[in-house]
Tab-separated table of C-alpha atoms in Angstrom:
chain	number	residue	atom	x	y	z
A	1	MET	CA	86.290	-50.802	-78.382
A	2	GLY	CA	85.204	-54.470	-78.658
A	3	ASP	CA	87.092	-57.061	-80.397
A	4	GLY	CA	83.858	-58.655	-82.112
A	5	MET	CA	81.325	-60.699	-81.127
A	6	THR	CA	83.305	-64.252	-81.037
A	7	ALA	CA	86.276	-62.825	-79.285
A	8	GLY	CA	87.908	-64.155	-76.430
A	9	VAL	CA	87.940	-62.276	-72.854
A	10	SER	CA	91.327	-62.082	-70.721
A	11	VAL	CA	90.417	-63.203	-67.086
A	12	THR	CA	93.257	-61.177	-65.319
A	13	GLY	CA	92.090	-61.279	-61.736
A	14	LEU	CA	90.759	-63.630	-59.387
A	15	GLY	CA	88.964	-63.054	-55.858
A	16	ALA	CA	86.819	-64.894	-53.429
A	17	THR	CA	85.921	-65.607	-49.606
A	18	THR	CA	84.753	-68.957	-49.064
A	19	PRO	CA	84.004	-71.713	-46.630
A	20	LEU	CA	87.338	-72.962	-47.241
A	21	GLY	CA	89.139	-69.630	-47.090
A	22	GLY	CA	89.317	-66.101	-46.873
A	23	ASP	CA	90.651	-65.507	-50.462
A	24	ALA	CA	91.215	-67.100	-53.570
A	25	VAL	CA	94.687	-68.524	-52.994
A	26	SER	CA	93.535	-70.263	-49.693
A	27	THR	CA	90.452	-71.635	-51.131
A	28	TRP	CA	92.323	-73.083	-54.144
A	29	THR	CA	94.599	-74.756	-51.818
A	30	ALA	CA	91.932	-76.361	-49.512
A	31	LEU	CA	90.304	-77.285	-52.582
A	32	LEU	CA	93.224	-79.395	-53.958
A	33	GLU	CA	93.986	-80.363	-50.516
A	34	GLY	CA	90.072	-82.072	-50.451
A	35	ARG	CA	89.142	-80.378	-47.249
A	36	SER	CA	85.712	-79.423	-46.020
A	37	GLY	CA	84.242	-76.324	-45.247
A	38	ILE	CA	80.939	-77.403	-43.745
A	39	GLU	CA	80.501	-77.540	-40.124
A	40	ARG	CA	77.939	-78.156	-37.494
A	41	ILE	CA	75.702	-74.703	-36.906
A	42	ARG	CA	76.321	-73.754	-33.290
A	43	ASP	CA	73.736	-71.383	-32.869
A	44	ASP	CA	70.990	-71.410	-30.823
A	45	TRP	CA	68.539	-71.195	-33.452
A	46	ALA	CA	69.697	-74.325	-35.174
A	47	GLU	CA	67.882	-76.537	-32.658
A	48	GLY	CA	64.800	-78.439	-34.040
A	49	LEU	CA	65.911	-77.642	-37.564
A	50	ALA	CA	66.138	-81.066	-39.708
A	51	THR	CA	69.535	-79.469	-41.136
A	52	ARG	CA	71.944	-78.224	-38.422
A	53	ILE	CA	75.027	-77.935	-40.899
A	54	ALA	CA	76.344	-75.281	-43.566
A	55	GLY	CA	79.084	-73.986	-45.149
A	56	ARG	CA	80.031	-70.643	-43.616
A	57	MET	CA	82.609	-68.327	-44.753
A	58	ALA	CA	85.832	-69.378	-43.042
A	59	VAL	CA	86.918	-65.749	-42.465
A	60	ASP	CA	84.451	-62.956	-41.497
A	61	PRO	CA	84.262	-60.254	-44.082
A	62	ALA	CA	83.417	-57.884	-41.531
A	63	GLU	CA	87.093	-58.277	-40.300
A	64	ALA	CA	88.903	-57.694	-43.521
A	65	LEU	CA	86.388	-54.626	-44.240
A	66	GLY	CA	86.817	-53.044	-40.602
A	67	ARG	CA	84.075	-52.031	-38.290
A	68	VAL	CA	82.832	-48.753	-39.713
A	69	THR	CA	82.348	-49.950	-43.429
A	70	ALA	CA	81.075	-53.633	-42.382
A	71	ARG	CA	78.461	-52.310	-40.165
A	72	ARG	CA	76.613	-50.148	-43.528
A	73	LEU	CA	76.770	-53.498	-45.855
A	74	ASP	CA	74.856	-56.671	-45.312
A	75	ARG	CA	76.810	-59.800	-45.030
A	76	CYS	CA	76.478	-60.596	-48.832
A	77	GLN	CA	77.620	-57.168	-49.800
A	78	GLN	CA	80.704	-57.657	-47.380
A	79	ALA	CA	81.483	-60.902	-49.206
A	80	ALA	CA	81.607	-59.219	-52.702
A	81	LEU	CA	83.749	-56.464	-51.696
A	82	VAL	CA	85.996	-58.383	-49.932
A	83	ALA	CA	86.586	-60.619	-53.152
A	84	ALA	CA	86.516	-57.635	-55.640
A	85	ARG	CA	89.379	-55.946	-53.525
A	86	GLU	CA	91.527	-59.027	-53.890
A	87	ALA	CA	90.620	-59.566	-57.702
A	88	TRP	CA	91.336	-56.091	-58.619
A	89	ALA	CA	94.820	-56.113	-56.762
A	90	ASP	CA	95.202	-59.583	-58.463
A	91	ALA	CA	94.678	-57.838	-61.771
A	92	GLY	CA	97.479	-55.486	-61.190
A	93	ALA	CA	94.420	-52.425	-60.667
A	94	PRO	CA	93.862	-51.615	-64.400
A	95	ASP	CA	94.420	-48.261	-65.210
A	96	VAL	CA	90.967	-48.118	-67.001
A	97	GLU	CA	88.765	-45.066	-67.654
A	98	PRO	CA	85.710	-45.118	-65.453
A	99	GLU	CA	83.272	-44.799	-68.440
A	100	ARG	CA	84.946	-48.288	-69.853
A	101	LEU	CA	84.846	-50.184	-66.626
A	102	ALA	CA	81.613	-52.294	-65.394
A	103	VAL	CA	80.366	-54.439	-62.676
A	104	VAL	CA	78.115	-57.322	-62.976
A	105	VAL	CA	77.565	-59.050	-59.615
A	106	GLY	CA	74.812	-61.724	-59.203
A	107	THR	CA	73.061	-62.923	-56.319
A	108	GLY	CA	70.392	-65.340	-55.333
A	109	VAL	CA	68.526	-63.119	-52.445
A	110	GLY	CA	70.694	-60.399	-52.003
A	111	GLY	CA	70.697	-58.711	-48.107
A	112	MET	CA	68.197	-61.444	-46.915
A	113	LEU	CA	70.056	-61.229	-43.360
A	114	THR	CA	69.517	-57.437	-43.303
A	115	THR	CA	65.686	-58.150	-44.371
A	116	LEU	CA	64.885	-60.473	-41.556
A	117	ALA	CA	67.051	-59.053	-38.921
A	118	GLN	CA	65.574	-55.435	-39.320
A	119	ARG	CA	62.116	-57.095	-39.487
A	120	ASP	CA	62.625	-58.325	-36.021
A	121	VAL	CA	64.005	-54.958	-34.934
A	122	LEU	CA	60.776	-53.273	-36.143
A	123	GLU	CA	58.442	-56.003	-34.468
A	124	ALA	CA	60.253	-55.788	-31.088
A	125	SER	CA	61.469	-52.134	-30.881
A	126	GLY	CA	59.357	-49.915	-33.205
A	127	PRO	CA	60.356	-48.425	-36.274
A	128	ARG	CA	62.551	-45.539	-35.077
A	129	ARG	CA	64.875	-48.384	-33.978
A	130	VAL	CA	65.226	-49.562	-37.610
A	131	SER	CA	68.646	-48.938	-39.313
A	132	PRO	CA	68.759	-46.244	-41.819
A	133	TYR	CA	70.892	-48.398	-43.747
A	134	THR	CA	68.204	-51.010	-44.101
A	135	VAL	CA	67.265	-50.220	-47.761
A	136	PRO	CA	70.662	-50.062	-49.292
A	137	MET	CA	71.564	-53.268	-47.433
A	138	LEU	CA	68.733	-55.387	-48.454
A	139	MET	CA	68.619	-54.601	-51.999
A	140	PRO	CA	69.921	-57.438	-54.232
A	141	ASN	CA	71.954	-54.839	-56.301
A	142	GLY	CA	73.407	-53.704	-53.207
A	143	PRO	CA	76.720	-55.952	-53.968
A	144	ALA	CA	77.157	-54.524	-57.502
A	145	ALA	CA	76.529	-51.022	-56.286
A	146	VAL	CA	79.066	-50.998	-53.409
A	147	VAL	CA	81.730	-52.524	-55.896
A	148	SER	CA	81.120	-49.862	-58.262
A	149	ILE	CA	81.363	-47.450	-55.903
A	150	GLU	CA	84.763	-48.812	-54.788
A	151	PHE	CA	86.394	-48.864	-58.163
A	152	GLY	CA	84.415	-45.917	-59.724
A	153	ALA	CA	83.118	-47.849	-62.512
A	154	ARG	CA	80.589	-45.909	-64.732
A	155	ALA	CA	79.980	-48.189	-67.397
A	156	GLY	CA	77.157	-49.995	-65.598
A	157	ALA	CA	76.523	-51.785	-62.269
A	158	PHE	CA	74.406	-54.947	-63.179
A	159	THR	CA	72.726	-57.650	-61.024
A	160	PRO	CA	71.452	-60.811	-62.221
A	161	VAL	CA	68.935	-62.451	-60.038
A	162	SER	CA	68.880	-65.996	-61.365
A	163	ALA	CA	68.771	-68.377	-58.194
A	164	CYS	CA	71.934	-70.326	-58.226
A	165	ALA	CA	72.976	-69.473	-61.939
A	166	SER	CA	73.141	-65.777	-60.942
A	167	GLY	CA	76.997	-65.813	-60.521
A	168	ALA	CA	77.516	-67.473	-63.742
A	169	GLU	CA	75.215	-65.441	-65.719
A	170	ALA	CA	77.166	-62.218	-64.213
A	171	ILE	CA	80.287	-63.484	-65.739
A	172	ALA	CA	78.116	-64.295	-69.298
A	173	ALA	CA	76.909	-60.540	-68.774
A	174	GLY	CA	80.517	-59.423	-68.588
A	175	LEU	CA	81.603	-61.000	-71.372
A	176	ASP	CA	78.822	-59.420	-73.379
A	177	LEU	CA	79.647	-55.934	-72.535
A	178	ILE	CA	83.137	-56.417	-73.622
A	179	ARG	CA	82.220	-58.036	-76.850
A	180	LEU	CA	79.559	-55.510	-77.565
A	181	GLY	CA	82.188	-52.675	-77.179
A	182	ARG	CA	80.631	-51.206	-74.021
A	183	ALA	CA	83.305	-51.807	-71.543
A	184	ASP	CA	86.760	-52.689	-71.646
A	185	VAL	CA	87.183	-54.133	-68.048
A	186	VAL	CA	84.443	-55.795	-66.182
A	187	ILE	CA	84.342	-56.854	-62.389
A	188	ALA	CA	82.366	-60.059	-62.574
A	189	GLY	CA	80.832	-62.745	-60.444
A	190	GLY	CA	78.569	-63.600	-57.605
A	191	ALA	CA	77.806	-63.146	-53.824
A	192	GLU	CA	75.312	-65.013	-51.028
A	193	ALA	CA	74.878	-65.087	-47.601
A	194	CYS	CA	71.730	-66.723	-46.410
A	195	VAL	CA	72.467	-69.111	-44.072
A	196	HIS	CA	69.168	-68.594	-41.585
A	197	PRO	CA	66.821	-70.726	-40.176
A	198	LEU	CA	64.318	-69.550	-42.479
A	199	THR	CA	66.133	-70.561	-45.718
A	200	LEU	CA	67.303	-73.830	-43.987
A	201	ALA	CA	63.581	-74.561	-43.022
A	202	GLY	CA	62.240	-73.912	-46.387
A	203	PHE	CA	64.933	-75.889	-48.614
A	204	GLY	CA	64.070	-78.341	-45.830
A	205	GLN	CA	60.814	-78.639	-46.410
A	206	ALA	CA	61.272	-78.837	-50.007
A	207	LYS	CA	63.410	-82.248	-48.966
A	208	ALA	CA	66.579	-80.385	-51.036
A	209	LEU	CA	68.965	-80.391	-47.963
A	210	SER	CA	70.981	-82.886	-46.414
A	211	THR	CA	70.263	-84.403	-42.876
A	212	ARG	CA	73.648	-85.647	-42.512
A	213	ASN	CA	74.153	-83.452	-39.192
A	214	ASP	CA	76.382	-85.874	-37.484
A	215	ALA	CA	78.900	-85.943	-40.022
A	216	PRO	CA	79.014	-82.481	-41.717
A	217	ALA	CA	82.195	-82.831	-43.689
A	218	GLU	CA	80.639	-85.938	-45.482
A	219	ALA	CA	77.106	-84.496	-46.026
A	220	SER	CA	77.817	-83.131	-49.771
A	221	ARG	CA	78.342	-86.027	-51.864
A	222	PRO	CA	77.850	-85.104	-55.488
A	223	PHE	CA	77.165	-88.400	-57.798
A	224	ASP	CA	77.231	-90.660	-54.839
A	225	ALA	CA	74.886	-93.151	-54.511
A	226	GLY	CA	73.932	-92.201	-50.917
A	227	ARG	CA	73.468	-88.437	-51.834
A	228	ASP	CA	70.706	-86.803	-49.799
A	229	GLY	CA	70.422	-83.217	-50.812
A	230	PHE	CA	72.486	-80.179	-50.507
A	231	VAL	CA	74.306	-78.148	-47.857
A	232	LEU	CA	73.984	-74.465	-47.725
A	233	GLY	CA	77.009	-72.472	-48.152
A	234	GLU	CA	77.712	-68.734	-48.372
A	235	GLY	CA	80.550	-66.676	-50.008
A	236	ALA	CA	81.657	-64.442	-53.139
A	237	ALA	CA	84.096	-64.657	-56.333
A	238	LEU	CA	84.580	-62.489	-58.678
A	239	LEU	CA	86.665	-62.084	-61.710
A	240	VAL	CA	88.190	-59.425	-63.788
A	241	LEU	CA	87.677	-59.518	-67.366
A	242	GLU	CA	89.473	-57.526	-69.799
A	243	ARG	CA	89.171	-57.046	-73.563
A	244	GLU	CA	92.006	-58.933	-75.020
A	245	GLY	CA	93.688	-56.039	-76.622
A	246	PHE	CA	93.308	-53.970	-73.533
A	247	ALA	CA	95.016	-56.639	-71.489
A	248	ALA	CA	97.816	-57.088	-74.013
A	249	ALA	CA	98.468	-53.563	-73.988
A	250	ARG	CA	99.117	-52.819	-70.533
A	251	GLY	CA	101.011	-56.225	-70.170
A	252	ALA	CA	98.716	-57.778	-67.880
A	253	ARG	CA	99.215	-61.471	-66.517
A	254	VAL	CA	96.310	-63.728	-67.919
A	255	HIS	CA	95.213	-66.742	-65.985
A	256	ALA	CA	93.188	-67.956	-68.832
A	257	THR	CA	90.661	-66.731	-71.627
A	258	LEU	CA	86.812	-66.634	-71.049
A	259	ALA	CA	86.031	-68.047	-74.606
A	260	GLY	CA	82.436	-68.178	-74.680
A	261	ALA	CA	79.406	-68.237	-72.482
A	262	ALA	CA	75.348	-69.123	-73.155
A	263	VAL	CA	72.137	-68.837	-70.841
A	264	SER	CA	69.058	-70.614	-71.294
A	265	SER	CA	65.906	-71.361	-69.694
A	266	ASP	CA	63.728	-74.443	-69.027
A	267	ALA	CA	60.467	-73.166	-68.820
A	268	TYR	CA	59.334	-76.676	-67.467
A	269	HIS	CA	59.214	-76.532	-63.551
A	270	ILE	CA	60.018	-73.831	-60.891
A	271	THR	CA	62.243	-76.055	-59.007
A	272	GLY	CA	62.916	-79.318	-61.331
A	273	ALA	CA	65.566	-79.232	-64.016
A	274	ASP	CA	65.290	-79.957	-67.591
A	275	ALA	CA	68.225	-81.701	-69.521
A	276	GLY	CA	67.048	-80.129	-72.594
A	277	GLY	CA	67.634	-76.650	-71.316
A	278	GLN	CA	70.750	-77.309	-69.668
A	279	MET	CA	72.152	-79.012	-72.853
A	280	ARG	CA	71.033	-75.810	-74.926
A	281	ALA	CA	73.276	-73.985	-72.661
A	282	ILE	CA	76.389	-76.219	-72.743
A	283	ARG	CA	75.972	-76.208	-76.840
A	284	GLY	CA	75.459	-72.231	-76.843
A	285	ALA	CA	78.851	-71.914	-74.864
A	286	LEU	CA	80.568	-74.159	-77.138
A	287	ALA	CA	79.135	-71.988	-80.254
A	288	SER	CA	80.164	-68.850	-78.385
A	289	ALA	CA	83.573	-69.925	-78.070
A	290	GLY	CA	83.987	-71.570	-81.362
A	291	LEU	CA	84.845	-74.682	-79.499
A	292	ASP	CA	84.044	-78.654	-80.625
A	293	PRO	CA	82.817	-80.819	-77.671
A	294	ARG	CA	86.101	-83.044	-77.981
A	295	ASP	CA	88.039	-79.783	-77.319
A	296	ILE	CA	86.651	-79.951	-73.744
A	297	GLY	CA	88.789	-81.990	-71.225
A	298	HIS	CA	87.441	-80.638	-67.815
A	299	VAL	CA	83.957	-79.993	-66.497
A	300	ASN	CA	83.490	-78.244	-63.367
A	301	ALA	CA	79.869	-79.443	-62.687
A	302	HIS	CA	77.009	-77.916	-60.735
A	303	ALA	CA	76.536	-81.162	-59.129
A	304	THR	CA	74.516	-80.143	-55.889
A	305	SER	CA	74.109	-83.482	-54.541
A	306	THR	CA	70.569	-83.909	-54.842
A	307	PRO	CA	69.081	-87.277	-55.877
A	308	SER	CA	67.697	-86.080	-59.237
A	309	GLY	CA	69.754	-83.028	-59.951
A	310	ASP	CA	73.066	-84.842	-60.280
A	311	LEU	CA	71.402	-87.434	-62.563
A	312	THR	CA	69.808	-84.686	-64.990
A	313	GLU	CA	73.241	-83.035	-65.132
A	314	THR	CA	75.057	-86.239	-66.133
A	315	ARG	CA	72.401	-86.757	-68.941
A	316	SER	CA	73.277	-83.194	-69.884
A	317	ILE	CA	77.037	-83.562	-69.967
A	318	THR	CA	77.105	-86.736	-71.881
A	319	GLY	CA	74.414	-85.451	-74.305
A	320	THR	CA	76.508	-82.856	-75.210
A	321	LEU	CA	80.266	-83.318	-74.388
A	322	GLY	CA	80.216	-87.097	-74.160
A	323	ALA	CA	82.127	-88.917	-71.264
A	324	HIS	CA	85.619	-88.200	-72.061
A	325	ALA	CA	86.037	-84.986	-70.081
A	326	ALA	CA	87.300	-85.025	-66.515
A	327	VAL	CA	84.510	-83.788	-64.216
A	328	THR	CA	84.786	-82.336	-60.790
A	329	ALA	CA	82.157	-81.333	-58.083
A	330	ILE	CA	83.539	-78.748	-55.815
A	331	LYS	CA	80.260	-78.406	-53.922
A	332	SER	CA	81.450	-81.598	-52.135
A	333	MET	CA	83.809	-79.325	-50.183
A	334	THR	CA	82.223	-75.794	-50.358
A	335	GLY	CA	78.600	-76.655	-49.937
A	336	HIS	CA	76.146	-74.898	-52.199
A	337	THR	CA	76.795	-71.441	-52.062
A	338	CYS	CA	73.749	-70.557	-54.318
A	339	GLY	CA	74.271	-67.170	-56.448
A	340	ALA	CA	78.027	-67.156	-55.809
A	341	SER	CA	78.312	-70.994	-56.997
A	342	GLY	CA	78.795	-70.027	-60.603
A	343	ALA	CA	81.551	-67.733	-59.972
A	344	LEU	CA	83.163	-70.050	-57.673
A	345	ALA	CA	83.037	-72.711	-60.344
A	346	ALA	CA	84.442	-70.464	-62.690
A	347	LEU	CA	87.408	-69.474	-60.550
A	348	ALA	CA	88.068	-72.975	-59.908
A	349	THR	CA	88.056	-73.690	-63.687
A	350	VAL	CA	90.318	-70.933	-64.496
A	351	LEU	CA	92.817	-72.120	-61.909
A	352	ALA	CA	92.619	-75.988	-63.027
A	353	LEU	CA	93.419	-74.621	-66.599
A	354	ARG	CA	96.200	-72.239	-65.480
A	355	ASP	CA	97.932	-74.798	-63.149
A	356	GLY	CA	97.054	-77.950	-64.840
A	357	VAL	CA	95.314	-79.611	-61.933
A	358	ILE	CA	91.711	-80.420	-61.401
A	359	PRO	CA	90.359	-81.013	-57.556
A	360	ALA	CA	89.070	-84.319	-56.905
A	361	THR	CA	85.467	-84.586	-55.867
A	362	ARG	CA	84.852	-85.433	-52.259
A	363	ASN	CA	83.001	-88.125	-50.473
A	364	LEU	CA	82.577	-90.230	-53.613
A	365	ASP	CA	82.510	-93.520	-51.608
A	366	ASP	CA	79.766	-95.514	-53.716
A	367	PRO	CA	79.565	-93.859	-57.158
A	368	ASP	CA	75.864	-94.020	-58.432
A	369	PRO	CA	76.285	-96.854	-61.238
A	370	ARG	CA	73.998	-94.535	-63.035
A	371	ILE	CA	76.155	-91.695	-63.568
A	372	ASP	CA	78.640	-92.482	-66.403
A	373	LEU	CA	81.231	-89.571	-66.276
A	374	ASP	CA	85.055	-89.786	-65.438
A	375	ILE	CA	84.691	-88.121	-62.302
A	376	VAL	CA	88.109	-87.113	-60.368
A	377	THR	CA	88.283	-88.606	-57.160
A	378	GLY	CA	90.709	-89.536	-54.351
A	379	ARG	CA	93.539	-87.089	-55.392
A	380	PRO	CA	93.786	-84.391	-57.766
A	381	ARG	CA	94.424	-85.123	-61.344
A	382	ARG	CA	97.082	-83.494	-63.177
A	383	GLY	CA	97.559	-82.720	-66.797
A	384	ARG	CA	97.210	-79.794	-69.516
A	385	TRP	CA	93.770	-79.222	-70.862
A	386	THR	CA	93.159	-76.719	-73.336
A	387	ALA	CA	89.608	-75.914	-72.709
A	388	ALA	CA	86.951	-76.380	-69.917
A	389	VAL	CA	83.015	-75.665	-69.219
A	390	ALA	CA	81.648	-74.738	-65.949
A	391	ASN	CA	77.915	-75.413	-65.664
A	392	SER	CA	75.505	-73.555	-63.422
A	393	PHE	CA	71.556	-74.399	-62.929
A	394	GLY	CA	69.112	-72.458	-60.653
A	395	PHE	CA	65.846	-72.563	-59.592
A	396	GLY	CA	63.290	-71.277	-62.084
A	397	GLY	CA	65.021	-73.161	-65.155
A	398	HIS	CA	67.910	-70.894	-65.510
A	399	ASN	CA	71.035	-72.438	-66.912
A	400	ALA	CA	74.415	-70.907	-67.661
A	401	CYS	CA	77.536	-72.421	-68.905
A	402	LEU	CA	81.210	-70.795	-69.198
A	403	ALA	CA	83.702	-71.779	-71.594
A	404	PHE	CA	87.311	-71.099	-70.927
A	405	THR	CA	90.336	-72.022	-72.767
A	406	ALA	CA	94.273	-71.880	-71.452
A	407	VAL	CA	96.761	-69.378	-72.409
């Protein structure tokens, strides 16, 4: 059963498919090399949009799954399943009773591509041409469901839908499930695939997206004085979490420890961020982990590259942790993968602690003088850090913070 409400949880498996690579290893390599996964959208439908760039997955997940499996899954579900298979294999395929295995996969919008595509089919060809897989493909709980079916998880399949905090909230929920004694192993993370003219137009009308269409790789500029919005991305990242005693008993390799987590809500504005809510999440994660602000040597910032968002997060970090921690913003390379972003940040934070290296923030050419953080730039920073946090904040005032410690 559980190790108690303050026990850490072992991270034994990592999996991802992102704009930088089709797995966690290639994604991590690209992050350390400072490569960008953001490119010009070459589809005809992009013409006329204010923003015509995005971070699409570097490897089509349908290729990894095979045509028969892929055609029954939305692209978001495909990404989740690819990442889950990698994470499970990386963890050594734990021999766990199905009733002690749970899945938590967050998403911002779920099967949006299926919803819009099948609406087009209905309008153009009538109801008899709509796919019989439409509803299972469009459900926001679809990614969690297909992962639970793949691995026979019977301790629950859960789906936080909390905008861009969804992936981090999923991992926080996984920690709770293990601490509460409801599971020994949890596959947790996030997935998103919503690069579509509707989302680009909607975010564009809200003035949230960068319009640097002529320089895609330079468009996402967290903390830079010239930042003009985020770049939409897609992908998935999943972690295998295990009760420490369970992982130790089977001799599992442990990448890092998920020491604590917390979520909060702003109750402030549907799209605007509140530093107070973010600070409550960060302080809650520290309390959950039994850590002091001075223990935190590294912050994987939410840092989407919006003018106001990066300033708000700066206030949140300095107001809770001070300015001593080394900060990085991986969205400068991946773009903003929305519901997957918190899980991808968690994966990068785990690897930074494990390998003793923090990826540099790309495109920080002219630092905003109002941002007084120790941001890693130029080249990766090497060292040894005992603890780190990953921040995730979403529309609706959702805040999540994950605290990890090195092993």
